[in-house]
């Protein structure tokens, strides 16, 4: 896998041979790649270019519904609210807690999602750098650089890692754990360090359970593939001490986190949100185990092939162990993830892509180099072509110039303009970020399932009335909640509905009396497309906003007034919003 061994010297370079395909262009490309890979400054310059592209995507890539959900929890931390007790969250808490100080410094701003995306950019940088370091432990520097580029530009990883979510930090900690275990001789101190890193990963995501299982399986597999001598009692004792040191390290940080919440009286709430809520009754069972066994059966032939190939290679046992462990850890993680995790989303694969790139990228380069060597194409040319092809795939699949985030940023801006800090909002997952939600649970798949089966208290309508929530959204809402919003709210901006209702009146210019029901008391105005309407409300002349209690009300339209009449929350009208304004269509995306 040593890329630099195949770099031709100047005397024997393709420029000195004739009759080869694309001689001049390929020579220039190879020469450029050699110069760039040899110069640290050139590599740094290319990295800056990659980061610039990343920043453009950060500002334009579509905002997933999970991002505001996590930021709403960060907002809770920054405002003295305790997750699980005061703000619902079904994730481990460390990532959001670490983000709270920066969130507080940035203040209330509509583009907070984009700013916080930039804040987690170091996770992407460190993850890619760790790919390079791990590959560098068993291959040459240029192969390591190539592997890092292939990992960084792989579209599923690149785009998922843009989003603000704990999985970015989780993937970085996973790669750091692999690097600690691979990049050096196995000692109790190194095992303790890997355990601490894995424990921190547990405090970021409970999916770390799958990583722990994958590491154990990879260790056993590597011991079977790479056999360099008999297993004496001394070696077994040393291995056992390392395992115990790793287990001790794993327990440290999660224990401190749990004790923190117990000391604040939220231990039971934390257990429910992080553990119990994420387990759907009946979802785990024998079929999951059977699925895992079938996938493992498919994986075993590949593991056997890897073992046979490694045994034929002229390299030290230590290098073979590093390659074997890297490949098996990624492969087993994938098998356990798709077999046992109840709800799979794109971000769940974030740790898999860079971990698999550690072995797949050098192998891909070796295969391409082997097949095109007869054409006189060098390893440098092959590497440059693969990186450029991946970049073309990246840009072609999602243009960096297409701003897909403007609508969600505008939604947050509208919420900040329409409401104050004391107002409640009924959104699905915390899309408005800076306002308390009327209902405790977020409307994601597991919560909706529990609502449907009566496993959590369904008091959404009651909470809407109790909190007098002036804004609501209809996305992801249960049918009865959506029906209530349609009856007692009117669309006012992109995805936002405000208190109000359309009155059933004819278009005639004659006086007309209509009775209507107000469910949520608030200050209201009556509007037509031309502005505020004239008439009598509850027997008195209507002049501007009126505080309306819950119950029946009577409106008599004045002579000469015609057209549609809508009851609207007064704050919305006073701040320049109208239910008659054209609202941008709500386009549903698969990721949203």
Coordinates of C-alpha atoms in Angstrom, one line a residue, residues 38 112 189-190 192 206 254 305 358 380 397 420 458 508 531:
X38 CA 5.8 16.4 -0.5
X112 CA -27.8 30.5 15.1
X189 CA -2.1 3.1 30.1
X190 CA -3.1 3.2 26.5
X192 CA -7.2 3.4 30.0
X206 CA -25.8 5.8 23.7
X254 CA -20.6 8.5 32.4
X305 CA -10.2 -13.2 2.7
X358 CA -8.8 3.8 6.9
X380 CA 0.1 9.8 -8.1
X397 CA -24.9 15.9 -6.0
X420 CA -41.2 37.5 23.5
X458 CA -51.5 13.1 25.6
X508 CA -72.0 40.7 0.3
X531 CA -56.9 46.1 6.8

